[in-house]
mmCIF file of C-alpha atoms in Angstrom:
data_model
loop_
_atom_site.group_PDB
_atom_site.id
_atom_site.type_symbol
_atom_site.label_atom_id
_atom_site.label_comp_id
_atom_site.label_asym_id
_atom_site.label_seq_id
_atom_site.Cartn_x
_atom_site.Cartn_y
_atom_site.Cartn_z
ATOM 1 C CA UNK A 1 -45.173 186.894 63.230
ATOM 2 C CA UNK A 2 -49.006 186.798 62.555
ATOM 3 C CA UNK A 3 -50.286 186.888 66.376
ATOM 4 C CA UNK A 4 -50.263 189.897 67.506
ATOM 5 C CA UNK A 5 -47.458 189.573 69.010
ATOM 6 C CA UNK A 6 -45.059 191.096 66.135
ATOM 7 C CA UNK A 7 -47.154 194.507 64.968
ATOM 8 C CA UNK A 8 -47.546 195.048 69.345
ATOM 9 C CA UNK A 9 -43.897 194.929 69.766
ATOM 10 C CA UNK A 10 -43.289 197.783 66.921
ATOM 11 C CA UNK A 11 -45.377 199.765 68.271
ATOM 12 C CA UNK A 12 -44.345 199.644 71.665
ATOM 13 C CA UNK A 13 -40.812 201.011 70.068
ATOM 14 C CA UNK A 14 -41.773 202.954 67.531
ATOM 15 C CA UNK A 15 -43.672 204.887 70.507
ATOM 16 C CA UNK A 16 -40.646 205.277 72.658
ATOM 17 C CA UNK A 17 -39.218 206.269 69.228
ATOM 18 C CA UNK A 18 -41.901 209.289 68.889
ATOM 19 C CA UNK A 19 -41.674 210.406 72.333
ATOM 20 C CA UNK A 20 -37.603 210.799 72.470
ATOM 21 C CA UNK A 21 -38.503 212.803 68.887
ATOM 22 C CA UNK A 22 -40.865 215.380 70.573
ATOM 23 C CA UNK A 23 -38.035 216.504 72.558
ATOM 24 C CA UNK A 24 -36.000 217.508 69.953
ATOM 25 C CA UNK A 25 -36.353 221.307 68.813
ATOM 26 C CA UNK A 26 -35.019 220.488 64.950
ATOM 27 C CA UNK A 27 -32.471 223.578 63.913
ATOM 28 C CA UNK A 28 -33.915 224.471 60.322
ATOM 29 C CA UNK A 29 -31.062 224.624 58.834
ATOM 30 C CA UNK A 30 -32.183 221.002 56.908
ATOM 31 C CA UNK A 31 -28.980 219.143 58.549
ATOM 32 C CA UNK A 32 -31.369 217.103 61.379
ATOM 33 C CA UNK A 33 -31.152 213.422 60.305
ATOM 34 C CA UNK A 34 -32.765 210.374 61.434
ATOM 35 C CA UNK A 35 -32.145 206.851 59.028
ATOM 36 C CA UNK A 36 -34.049 204.208 58.803
ATOM 37 C CA UNK A 37 -33.459 200.723 57.049
ATOM 38 C CA UNK A 38 -35.670 199.766 54.483
ATOM 39 C CA UNK A 39 -35.848 195.861 54.545
ATOM 40 C CA UNK A 40 -38.526 195.068 57.679
ATOM 41 C CA UNK A 41 -37.919 197.979 59.284
ATOM 42 C CA UNK A 42 -39.834 200.184 56.623
ATOM 43 C CA UNK A 43 -41.873 197.146 54.709
ATOM 44 C CA UNK A 44 -42.221 193.322 55.629
ATOM 45 C CA UNK A 45 -41.007 190.557 53.770
ATOM 46 C CA UNK A 46 -43.302 188.352 56.377
ATOM 47 C CA UNK A 47 -44.851 187.178 52.938
ATOM 48 C CA UNK A 48 -42.357 185.943 51.876
ATOM 49 C CA UNK A 49 -40.346 184.412 54.489
ATOM 50 C CA UNK A 50 -44.136 182.565 55.769
ATOM 51 C CA UNK A 51 -42.810 180.499 52.271
ATOM 52 C CA UNK A 52 -39.630 180.323 53.654
ATOM 53 C CA UNK A 53 -40.650 179.188 57.273
ATOM 54 C CA UNK A 54 -40.701 182.699 58.819
ATOM 55 C CA UNK A 55 -36.573 181.936 58.510
ATOM 56 C CA UNK A 56 -36.631 177.941 58.952
ATOM 57 C CA UNK A 57 -35.549 177.562 55.783
ATOM 58 C CA UNK A 58 -31.870 178.536 54.558
ATOM 59 C CA UNK A 59 -31.179 181.683 53.084
ATOM 60 C CA UNK A 60 -32.235 181.882 49.375
ATOM 61 C CA UNK A 61 -30.986 184.900 47.567
ATOM 62 C CA UNK A 62 -31.973 183.995 43.599
ATOM 63 C CA UNK A 63 -35.866 183.731 45.728
ATOM 64 C CA UNK A 64 -35.701 187.104 47.692
ATOM 65 C CA UNK A 65 -34.018 189.027 44.688
ATOM 66 C CA UNK A 66 -37.355 187.599 42.413
ATOM 67 C CA UNK A 67 -39.532 188.859 45.601
ATOM 68 C CA UNK A 68 -38.262 192.422 46.116
ATOM 69 C CA UNK A 69 -38.429 193.104 41.790
ATOM 70 C CA UNK A 70 -41.948 192.005 42.098
ATOM 71 C CA UNK A 71 -42.211 194.929 44.865
ATOM 72 C CA UNK A 72 -44.697 193.578 46.453
ATOM 73 C CA UNK A 73 -43.651 194.270 50.273
ATOM 74 C CA UNK A 74 -46.445 196.233 52.296
ATOM 75 C CA UNK A 75 -45.533 198.837 54.669
ATOM 76 C CA UNK A 76 -45.370 198.236 58.003
ATOM 77 C CA UNK A 77 -47.403 200.948 59.558
ATOM 78 C CA UNK A 78 -45.778 201.476 62.810
ATOM 79 C CA UNK A 79 -42.210 202.403 60.638
ATOM 80 C CA UNK A 80 -43.825 204.245 58.424
ATOM 81 C CA UNK A 81 -46.601 206.256 61.183
ATOM 82 C CA UNK A 82 -42.299 207.452 62.676
ATOM 83 C CA UNK A 83 -41.497 208.069 59.067
ATOM 84 C CA UNK A 84 -44.326 210.878 58.547
ATOM 85 C CA UNK A 85 -43.561 211.372 62.213
ATOM 86 C CA UNK A 86 -39.973 212.016 61.313
ATOM 87 C CA UNK A 87 -40.915 214.127 58.192
ATOM 88 C CA UNK A 88 -43.235 216.538 60.054
ATOM 89 C CA UNK A 89 -40.824 217.652 62.205
ATOM 90 C CA UNK A 90 -38.525 218.429 60.040
ATOM 91 C CA UNK A 91 -36.138 216.138 60.273
ATOM 92 C CA UNK A 92 -34.507 214.938 57.056
ATOM 93 C CA UNK A 93 -34.737 210.995 56.506
ATOM 94 C CA UNK A 94 -31.848 208.635 55.212
ATOM 95 C CA UNK A 95 -33.158 205.604 54.137
ATOM 96 C CA UNK A 96 -30.100 203.212 54.571
ATOM 97 C CA UNK A 97 -30.149 199.746 52.754
ATOM 98 C CA UNK A 98 -28.615 196.778 51.418
ATOM 99 C CA UNK A 99 -30.080 195.649 49.029
ATOM 100 C CA UNK A 100 -28.451 196.030 45.273
ATOM 101 C CA UNK A 101 -28.520 199.510 43.720
ATOM 102 C CA UNK A 102 -28.106 198.326 40.888
ATOM 103 C CA UNK A 103 -30.419 195.320 39.829
ATOM 104 C CA UNK A 104 -33.260 196.149 42.798
ATOM 105 C CA UNK A 105 -32.508 200.415 42.973
ATOM 106 C CA UNK A 106 -35.607 200.842 41.090
ATOM 107 C CA UNK A 107 -38.524 198.121 42.403
ATOM 108 C CA UNK A 108 -37.649 199.132 45.559
ATOM 109 C CA UNK A 109 -38.088 202.714 45.150
ATOM 110 C CA UNK A 110 -40.868 202.315 43.419
ATOM 111 C CA UNK A 111 -42.428 199.949 46.468
ATOM 112 C CA UNK A 112 -41.411 202.414 49.170
ATOM 113 C CA UNK A 113 -43.267 205.411 47.104
ATOM 114 C CA UNK A 114 -46.306 202.505 46.718
ATOM 115 C CA UNK A 115 -46.288 202.345 49.965
ATOM 116 C CA UNK A 116 -46.306 206.177 51.051
ATOM 117 C CA UNK A 117 -43.047 206.167 51.989
ATOM 118 C CA UNK A 118 -42.506 210.296 50.116
ATOM 119 C CA UNK A 119 -40.045 213.159 50.823
ATOM 120 C CA UNK A 120 -37.592 211.008 52.152
ATOM 121 C CA UNK A 121 -34.030 212.655 51.487
ATOM 122 C CA UNK A 122 -32.466 210.169 50.239
ATOM 123 C CA UNK A 123 -32.346 206.058 49.318
ATOM 124 C CA UNK A 124 -29.208 205.127 49.953
ATOM 125 C CA UNK A 125 -28.399 201.314 48.227
ATOM 126 C CA UNK A 126 -25.418 200.037 47.879
ATOM 127 C CA UNK A 127 -23.293 199.661 45.304
ATOM 128 C CA UNK A 128 -20.087 197.841 43.403
ATOM 129 C CA UNK A 129 -17.757 200.454 45.862
ATOM 130 C CA UNK A 130 -19.716 198.988 49.238
ATOM 131 C CA UNK A 131 -20.142 195.241 47.565
ATOM 132 C CA UNK A 132 -18.545 192.233 49.868
ATOM 133 C CA UNK A 133 -17.988 194.802 52.611
ATOM 134 C CA UNK A 134 -20.480 193.296 55.878
ATOM 135 C CA UNK A 135 -23.154 195.035 57.278
ATOM 136 C CA UNK A 136 -21.949 196.923 59.681
ATOM 137 C CA UNK A 137 -18.482 198.096 57.455
ATOM 138 C CA UNK A 138 -21.367 199.464 54.784
ATOM 139 C CA UNK A 139 -23.846 201.216 57.154
ATOM 140 C CA UNK A 140 -20.843 202.708 59.083
ATOM 141 C CA UNK A 141 -19.112 204.268 56.115
ATOM 142 C CA UNK A 142 -22.933 205.809 54.741
ATOM 143 C CA UNK A 143 -23.136 207.206 58.099
ATOM 144 C CA UNK A 144 -19.803 208.338 58.338
ATOM 145 C CA UNK A 145 -20.231 209.855 55.338
ATOM 146 C CA UNK A 146 -23.511 211.322 56.005
ATOM 147 C CA UNK A 147 -21.661 213.050 58.686
ATOM 148 C CA UNK A 148 -19.126 214.189 56.657
ATOM 149 C CA UNK A 149 -21.516 216.458 54.920
ATOM 150 C CA UNK A 150 -23.002 217.899 58.166
ATOM 151 C CA UNK A 151 -26.232 216.537 59.054
ATOM 152 C CA UNK A 152 -26.782 215.397 62.175
ATOM 153 C CA UNK A 153 -27.747 211.966 63.454
ATOM 154 C CA UNK A 154 -30.485 212.018 65.818
ATOM 155 C CA UNK A 155 -31.314 208.476 65.506
ATOM 156 C CA UNK A 156 -30.624 205.186 63.508
ATOM 157 C CA UNK A 157 -33.702 202.631 63.182
ATOM 158 C CA UNK A 158 -33.070 199.048 62.467
ATOM 159 C CA UNK A 159 -34.329 195.658 62.376
ATOM 160 C CA UNK A 160 -30.829 193.548 62.658
ATOM 161 C CA UNK A 161 -27.765 194.988 64.587
ATOM 162 C CA UNK A 162 -25.946 195.241 61.962
ATOM 163 C CA UNK A 163 -27.800 198.344 60.878
ATOM 164 C CA UNK A 164 -27.037 200.068 64.262
ATOM 165 C CA UNK A 165 -23.612 199.155 65.097
ATOM 166 C CA UNK A 166 -20.071 200.409 64.236
ATOM 167 C CA UNK A 167 -18.932 204.320 63.668
ATOM 168 C CA UNK A 168 -21.000 207.143 63.690
ATOM 169 C CA UNK A 169 -24.457 205.299 64.497
ATOM 170 C CA UNK A 170 -26.906 208.866 66.171
ATOM 171 C CA UNK A 171 -27.122 209.692 69.512
ATOM 172 C CA UNK A 172 -29.604 207.115 70.055
ATOM 173 C CA UNK A 173 -30.517 203.531 67.998
ATOM 174 C CA UNK A 174 -33.983 201.801 67.952
ATOM 175 C CA UNK A 175 -33.892 197.640 67.651
ATOM 176 C CA UNK A 176 -37.157 196.282 65.819
ATOM 177 C CA UNK A 177 -38.398 193.159 66.022
ATOM 178 C CA UNK A 178 -36.713 191.050 63.644
ATOM 179 C CA UNK A 179 -37.102 187.054 64.685
ATOM 180 C CA UNK A 180 -37.231 185.693 61.189
ATOM 181 C CA UNK A 181 -33.164 186.210 59.969
ATOM 182 C CA UNK A 182 -29.724 187.318 61.349
ATOM 183 C CA UNK A 183 -28.004 190.230 58.966
ATOM 184 C CA UNK A 184 -24.178 189.686 61.053
#
């Protein structure tokens, strides 16, 4: 995670995504969209997981919540570069996260803003309506809702397969590396 390979892999994938983006003709009607996951896609929890032996310790929901409330997640440089390119190209970017709206919404917004993620169309956090649903069901439902609003999802980027599976995944999906944990 910290020896350089993780960063190398991220940059390789983001370069591939940007090559794909450069081949898309944006319609200019405001409905060309991309979806990005948040945790360990846009902002990094590596510092938190270092204390958890990079995912070797059991998941600690209260510990992670405390960490997330602090707003110390740093931007993943390759992801910020991708985000900026998407905004520059005229795409509407939706940040979709499994973080709870009620408890982590404000901290997440502030953390994203402090790390340079500004200008996105919408940050979508898990609300009571989606509690108890799997990540695949929740994120599929959000994507289906966005398509119902008329958005054309050109791409979907996440660090978990559950970010990319299910319905309405978009024209292309891109999986970022994350050897620390798995969200079913």
